[in-house]
Amino acid sequence: MTALRQRKGSRGKEPPLGAEFQSQQSNCCSDHHPEKILHGDWSWGAIIWTSVGWSVSVGLGLLCCIYMATLHENDLWFSNMKEVEREISFRTECGLYYSYYKQMLQAPSIQEGLSDLIHDNLTESKRTINLLQRMNIYQEVFLSVLYRLLPIQSYLEPVYFYIYTVFSLQAVYVIALYLTAWLLSGSWLAGTLTGVWYILNRVDTTRVEFTISLRENWSMPFLALQVTAITCYLRPQLTDLQQKVMVWLMYVTTFCFCLTWQFNQFILLVQALIIYSLDCLDFLTTTQVTTLYLVQVSSLLSVWLLQFCNSMILGSLVLSFIVAALFIRHCQSGLKTGSPLVRLGRLLLHSAMVLLLTVTINYLAKKALQLRSDEHIFKFIKSKFALGPTRDFDASLYLCEEAFGLLPFDTLERLAGTLLLYPYILTLLLLSGTLAVAALHNLRVKGGAAEERKGAVEGRAGALRPDVAYNLLHTLFYGLLAFSTMRMKYIWTGHMCAVAAYGVCGKELWTLLLSTLRCNSKVLLRLVRYAVPLLVIACLYYKFWPKLMEELSELREFYDPDTVELMTWISTKTPKRAVFAGSMQLLAGIKLCTGRVLTNHPHYEDKDLRERTKQVYQVYARRSPEEVYDIMKAMGADYVVLENSICYERRHRRGCRLRDLLDLANGHIMDGDGENDQDLVPATHPRFCEEVKTDAVSYTALFTRTFQNKTFHVYRVKKKRKKSTKSSPEPSASQQQDQAL
């Protein structure tokens, strides 16, 4: 068990909606947008303020990067750890992904390293798989090649090059959020407040300091950059060249996001729904909608090619939805014409047709591709919302983890404690009301050509610009996703900082408040827009600076002697091609630390692998030794590692312990006091992980204990079913020593 211990325009016949806001926006104090110089404003004021804004963004990004790296060092004393301890600190799937970076560096050449990844027979025993197709590990490949080519090997260890790159991406993340807030509000003070809030809410905005290799830590910065590019693209009065540049930036950032995270299709599906909603509400032009859709499609198809035609991408819901939306949109040319009721009816019919066609296309695509890789996710969704059976083993593995439950209330308490939640809610209410009014107004306006609607949108920019509307729906949709699944909060909370900062520093909220108080003026509006964020930053500094310094002064160290002992024993006492069976989390560490062959691993996006994992986990179920033996031999396992923390688990409640999930899947009554479903029956055999330790004859005839400590028990699977003990692959002296343990 690991421990961290102390160490010492016009819209036609009617007046434009929100014309008073537009007038104030054009006549009020000049804003310093990051792209203002590109519009030809080369005044000294614009140059200086824009330069200061960019400098502050880089400074905040570097501060976040250094802060995360320092926390990581202080929590583990990483610089003082042995190599095996450093590798053990890459827990669960993090260790699996990092192992491929290590494997590429240890390969004789880049070409051989790539060949080994494409024809891998170490990750899953008795199977040869293409890792570049199955997993999103191009970032590990890229970093390993870069480390080989750069002249840094003499003074920077590979592991530091890896973790510093991930921490540097946090700087990119903060800069992207900073730019989004700056673009929305017109003040780089909003970006500053965004960066400060992101850092202070570290617990809820990122977990990079202890899960370095997780795919989301690679992809989230690119998603934030994509949102920044979309925000800039949707701003009015961009030149054709600037629009083309933004389209390419959107493509590159979307491509990088998709390439680095296997769940990209589900995140992009939510984004596609946002684009669809803005299209239906007439906030975007036909050109903008089509461009945004095509950026998503081209990015996914580019990743599909790089991942050797990964069928999971072609069978994704987002591709089916985009095809359906574009096709139905093309067929219904008069969608946005007629009276408000007629338009509303057509929109409802349009949405129903898009939904039906999406389901049809996706069903046919999966049938044609024989795709079952992502069905566990839909099983999880069905079980979570009580739409399907709750005994499914794969779905239960997710449902029983806190990270996949509802967002806990203490998250909102922490966000309120940093003064983030209150301006965010006020901004959300104001913008939602404005969106509703603008949407109703759009229903009353007769539809026309795309160019005419674009002019109407620009004329109403003071009321709700398209870029503001997009960011509003972005935070609403991903906020709902975060409330439904806690792990998804990291997509929401970072953007939440930008939206709240926009509310504090933007014109809309203050114009409404000052108008309500009948004291609205240009001077007062300018004063509050700059004074309030400075006051908030000062309060945050006074409240949290001492806490940050105290946090950075806490020194801990990595302490996991049992796992270190296990990894050392495997490396020195077992054959290099030995096959190990066990829990997904532990086997990822064994792959990284020892390079041994695995029966299963934590990358769960494969139907056959999920079935393998369920079979391997029968060592924690009530199964006979003969049944377990047959399972191990079928997978080619030479050793099976049993963990006391799983066999005698107490972390989860009854019904969510791994042994309970296996009992339910096998139709057996669960351990302990409590109710059981009527169709469950008592098992005919004791629990294997408990009974094998008694050294009963029926168990010793098939399994030989070769290692044990307080946490782990390792058993060698005998080659044949015989009661007499045969010599093990290890030398007899070492075997006697192992038995003595």
Short mmCIF file of C-alpha atoms in Angstrom, two decimals, residues 4 16-17 19 26 87 225 228 251 283 318 389 558 641 659 683 720:
data_model
loop_
_atom_site.label_atom_id
_atom_site.label_comp_id
_atom_site.label_asym_id
_atom_site.label_seq_id
_atom_site.Cartn_x
_atom_site.Cartn_y
_atom_site.Cartn_z
CA LEU A 4 3.02 9.62 1.51
CA PRO A 16 -31.50 46.30 -33.39
CA LEU A 17 -31.94 44.25 -30.27
CA ALA A 19 -28.80 48.70 -29.46
CA SER A 26 -18.46 51.24 -29.53
CA GLU A 87 8.17 3.98 -12.01
CA LEU A 225 -6.78 26.07 -27.25
CA THR A 228 -9.93 29.89 -27.82
CA TYR A 251 -8.20 22.00 -37.05
CA PHE A 283 -26.72 32.53 -33.75
CA VAL A 318 -20.27 12.27 -33.22
CA PRO A 389 -29.48 -4.10 -16.13
CA PHE A 558 7.08 8.07 -1.46
CA VAL A 641 -0.46 -12.10 -8.29
CA ARG A 659 -15.52 -9.78 -5.07
CA ALA A 683 -21.51 -20.83 -4.31
CA LYS A 720 0.39 -29.93 -15.61
#
